[in-house]
Short mmCIF file of C-alpha atoms in Angstrom, two decimals:
data_model
loop_
_atom_site.label_atom_id
_atom_site.label_comp_id
_atom_site.label_asym_id
_atom_site.label_seq_id
_atom_site.Cartn_x
_atom_site.Cartn_y
_atom_site.Cartn_z
CA GLU A 1 115.98 101.64 71.04
CA CYS A 2 114.10 104.54 72.63
CA LYS A 3 113.35 107.88 70.95
CA GLY A 4 112.37 110.76 73.22
CA ASP A 5 109.66 109.75 75.69
CA SER A 6 108.26 107.00 73.50
CA THR A 7 108.03 103.39 74.61
CA PRO A 8 111.22 101.45 73.77
CA SER A 9 110.80 99.16 70.79
CA THR A 10 113.40 96.73 72.08
CA VAL A 11 114.40 96.11 75.70
CA LEU A 12 117.08 93.75 76.94
CA HIS A 13 116.09 93.23 80.58
CA LEU A 14 118.98 92.23 82.86
CA ASN A 15 117.47 92.89 86.30
CA ALA A 16 115.51 89.74 87.08
CA ALA A 17 117.30 89.77 90.43
CA GLY A 18 115.32 92.91 91.24
CA ALA A 19 112.05 92.27 89.44
CA SER A 20 111.73 90.15 86.33
CA PRO A 21 109.44 91.00 83.40
CA MET A 22 106.04 89.36 83.58
CA PRO A 23 105.83 86.40 81.18
CA THR A 24 103.01 86.29 78.65
CA GLU A 25 101.38 83.33 80.41
CA ALA A 26 101.15 85.17 83.73
CA ARG A 27 99.86 88.37 82.10
CA ASP A 28 97.19 86.46 80.16
CA ALA A 29 96.07 84.60 83.28
CA MET A 30 95.77 87.82 85.28
CA VAL A 31 93.94 89.73 82.56
CA GLY A 32 91.61 86.78 81.97
CA TYR A 33 90.74 86.57 85.65
CA LEU A 34 90.09 90.32 85.91
CA GLU A 35 87.83 90.19 82.86
CA TYR A 36 85.93 87.26 84.37
CA GLU A 37 85.62 89.19 87.64
CA LEU A 38 84.02 92.08 85.75
CA VAL A 39 81.32 89.71 84.52
CA VAL A 40 80.48 87.74 87.68
CA GLY A 41 81.81 89.90 90.52
CA ALA A 42 84.80 89.49 92.83
CA TYR A 43 83.31 87.02 95.31
CA ALA A 44 81.86 84.74 92.65
CA ALA A 45 85.10 84.80 90.67
CA GLN A 46 87.09 83.82 93.73
CA LYS A 47 84.71 80.96 94.45
CA LYS A 48 84.48 79.63 90.91
CA ARG A 49 88.13 80.09 89.96
CA PRO A 50 90.14 79.66 93.16
CA HIS A 51 93.89 80.00 92.73
CA ALA A 52 96.16 77.12 93.68
CA ALA A 53 99.28 79.12 94.46
CA ARG A 54 100.00 77.35 97.75
CA GLU A 55 99.66 73.95 96.12
CA ALA A 56 102.00 74.95 93.29
CA LEU A 57 104.58 76.30 95.73
CA ALA A 58 104.38 73.16 97.86
CA THR A 59 105.17 71.08 94.80
CA LEU A 60 108.05 73.38 93.84
CA LEU A 61 109.57 73.43 97.33
CA ARG A 62 108.87 69.76 98.12
CA CYS A 63 106.86 70.48 101.25
CA ASP A 64 103.26 70.14 102.46
CA VAL A 65 100.62 72.67 101.44
CA GLU A 66 99.97 73.42 105.13
CA GLU A 67 103.56 74.61 105.44
CA VAL A 68 103.16 77.35 102.80
CA ALA A 69 102.10 80.88 103.78
CA LEU A 70 101.51 83.75 101.35
CA LEU A 71 102.27 87.27 102.58
CA ASP A 72 102.49 90.68 100.98
CA SER A 73 106.29 90.70 100.67
CA ALA A 74 109.35 88.55 101.19
CA GLN A 75 110.59 90.85 103.94
CA ALA A 76 107.25 90.50 105.75
CA ALA A 77 107.49 86.71 105.47
CA TRP A 78 111.07 86.68 106.74
CA ALA A 79 110.15 88.97 109.64
CA ARG A 80 107.13 86.85 110.57
CA ALA A 81 109.41 83.80 110.81
CA PHE A 82 112.20 85.58 112.68
CA TYR A 83 110.05 87.35 115.26
CA SER A 84 108.08 84.16 115.96
CA LEU A 85 111.16 82.65 117.62
CA ASN A 86 110.59 84.50 120.90
CA PHE A 87 114.14 85.33 121.97
CA THR A 88 114.16 86.33 125.64
CA SER A 89 117.70 86.63 127.04
CA SER A 90 121.46 86.48 126.51
CA ALA A 91 121.14 82.69 126.53
CA ASP A 92 119.72 83.00 123.00
CA ARG A 93 122.11 83.27 120.06
CA ILE A 94 121.77 84.48 116.48
CA LEU A 95 124.46 83.09 114.18
CA CYS A 96 124.75 84.69 110.76
CA PHE A 97 127.45 85.16 108.15
CA ALA A 98 129.27 88.29 107.01
CA SER A 99 127.33 88.11 103.73
CA GLU A 100 123.96 88.56 105.46
CA TYR A 101 121.36 90.75 103.75
CA ALA A 102 121.38 94.19 105.37
CA GLY A 103 117.64 94.28 106.06
CA ASN A 104 117.87 91.01 107.98
CA ALA A 105 120.90 92.22 109.94
CA VAL A 106 118.95 95.24 111.18
CA ALA A 107 116.35 92.89 112.66
CA TYR A 108 119.09 90.97 114.51
CA LEU A 109 120.41 94.19 116.02
CA GLN A 110 116.93 95.25 117.12
CA MET A 111 116.29 91.86 118.69
CA ALA A 112 119.65 91.88 120.50
CA ARG A 113 119.02 95.37 121.86
CA ARG A 114 115.55 94.45 123.08
CA THR A 115 116.18 91.02 124.57
CA GLY A 116 119.92 90.69 125.12
CA ALA A 117 120.23 87.87 122.55
CA ARG A 118 123.82 87.49 121.34
CA ILE A 119 124.76 87.98 117.70
CA GLU A 120 127.73 86.12 116.27
CA VAL A 121 128.84 87.06 112.76
CA LEU A 122 130.67 84.16 111.13
CA PRO A 123 133.36 84.60 108.46
CA MET A 124 133.31 83.89 104.75
CA ARG A 125 136.03 81.98 102.95
CA THR A 126 138.26 83.85 100.51
CA ASP A 127 136.14 82.51 97.62
CA GLY A 128 132.95 84.03 99.08
CA ILE A 129 131.51 80.78 100.44
CA ALA A 130 130.19 80.67 104.01
CA ASP A 131 132.73 79.11 106.37
CA VAL A 132 130.87 75.95 107.42
CA PRO A 133 133.60 74.71 109.84
CA ALA A 134 133.38 78.09 111.61
CA LEU A 135 129.65 77.53 112.00
CA GLU A 136 130.20 74.09 113.49
CA ALA A 137 132.75 75.51 115.92
CA ALA A 138 130.24 78.17 116.99
CA LEU A 139 127.52 75.57 117.48
CA GLN A 140 129.89 73.44 119.55
CA ARG A 141 130.79 76.38 121.76
CA THR A 142 127.72 75.88 123.91
CA THR A 143 128.36 72.66 125.79
CA THR A 144 125.73 70.30 127.14
CA SER A 145 126.27 71.55 130.70
CA GLU A 146 125.88 75.20 129.63
CA ARG A 147 122.64 74.35 127.87
CA ALA A 148 121.36 72.75 131.05
CA GLU A 149 122.28 75.79 133.15
CA ARG A 150 121.21 78.46 130.66
CA PRO A 151 118.71 76.95 128.23
CA GLY A 152 118.42 79.15 125.17
CA ARG A 153 117.60 79.08 121.51
CA THR A 154 120.15 79.21 118.70
CA LEU A 155 119.18 80.57 115.31
CA VAL A 156 121.34 80.09 112.23
CA ALA A 157 120.48 82.47 109.39
CA LEU A 158 121.77 82.22 105.84
CA THR A 159 121.13 84.04 102.57
CA HIS A 160 121.15 81.33 99.90
CA ILE A 161 122.33 83.70 97.14
CA GLN A 162 123.26 87.31 97.81
CA THR A 163 121.53 90.06 95.87
CA SER A 164 124.81 91.42 94.53
CA GLU A 165 126.59 88.15 93.74
CA SER A 166 125.95 84.82 92.05
CA ILE A 167 127.59 82.62 94.69
CA VAL A 168 125.33 79.79 95.89
CA GLN A 169 125.88 79.18 99.59
CA PRO A 170 126.05 75.60 100.99
CA ALA A 171 122.58 75.59 102.51
CA ALA A 172 122.33 71.80 102.78
CA ALA A 173 125.59 71.61 104.78
CA VAL A 174 124.34 74.37 107.08
CA GLY A 175 121.02 72.59 107.48
CA ALA A 176 122.74 69.34 108.42
CA LEU A 177 124.71 71.10 111.16
CA CYS A 178 121.58 72.79 112.49
CA GLU A 179 119.84 69.44 112.75
CA ARG A 180 122.86 67.89 114.49
CA TYR A 181 123.14 70.64 117.09
CA GLY A 182 119.47 71.47 117.55
CA ALA A 183 119.55 74.97 116.02
CA VAL A 184 116.75 76.66 114.09
CA PHE A 185 117.66 77.29 110.44
CA LEU A 186 116.20 80.37 108.70
CA LEU A 187 117.02 80.48 104.98
CA ASP A 188 116.52 83.50 102.72
CA THR A 189 115.82 82.12 99.24
CA CYS A 190 114.77 85.33 97.49
CA GLN A 191 117.47 84.98 94.82
CA SER A 192 117.40 81.20 94.52
CA VAL A 193 113.79 80.01 94.45
CA GLY A 194 112.64 79.83 90.84
CA GLN A 195 116.22 80.09 89.58
CA LEU A 196 117.58 76.93 91.21
CA PRO A 197 115.93 73.80 92.62
CA VAL A 198 115.03 74.57 96.25
CA ASP A 199 114.01 71.42 98.13
CA VAL A 200 113.37 72.55 101.69
CA ARG A 201 113.45 68.98 102.99
CA ALA A 202 116.86 68.30 101.45
CA LEU A 203 118.20 71.67 102.64
CA GLY A 204 116.98 71.01 106.18
CA CYS A 205 115.67 74.51 106.83
CA ASP A 206 112.95 75.26 109.36
CA PHE A 207 111.91 78.41 107.49
CA ALA A 208 112.48 79.38 103.86
CA CYS A 209 111.39 82.82 102.69
CA GLY A 210 111.21 83.88 99.04
CA THR A 211 109.54 86.28 96.65
CA GLY A 212 107.39 86.01 93.55
CA ARG A 213 108.62 89.13 91.76
CA LYS A 214 112.08 87.85 90.84
CA TRP A 215 112.71 84.38 89.38
CA LEU A 216 109.22 82.95 89.95
CA ARG A 217 107.36 85.64 88.04
#
């Protein structure tokens, strides 16, 4: 209920996929830290009460602490991973599915225009699931002799759960194929991490990018 410009007395929040409400525990921890910082100063507070976010994320994702990086946004993290791959020519391939997040797709187009890397958009099944056999066929398309003549890098990109749908894509099956055919697997977990178990070892991804403002908040 909301009267005029007053603060609503009751809110039913249904947009955790965009940004979830902050839980009481997180709010109390943040306010407590800021109050402590007012007393001792920022540097002393950081030294005496260091956060353990990377350790907590490593436990959640089943990976090593050294494999966790914290950036200012999920898109920045995804871009850092993608642009680190150093595509150089038409021998390089980017395999993605028709359900790919639009912001990621723009980066593929920019990379292809700049380097000549080839983009292959793979189909979805009629039920909205990524067509895993189509991915395997695409990975098989480059034969051993072609790899020897034109060595290149193959990236497979997948959005674990789309922003607009609740379908969970078969990331583990995609990861298994990437390992079998020597492709790099970049997984967008913005809508899955914190909502579903995301074990990066079991999924077989080389990079997993997520956000703290949705299901982890």
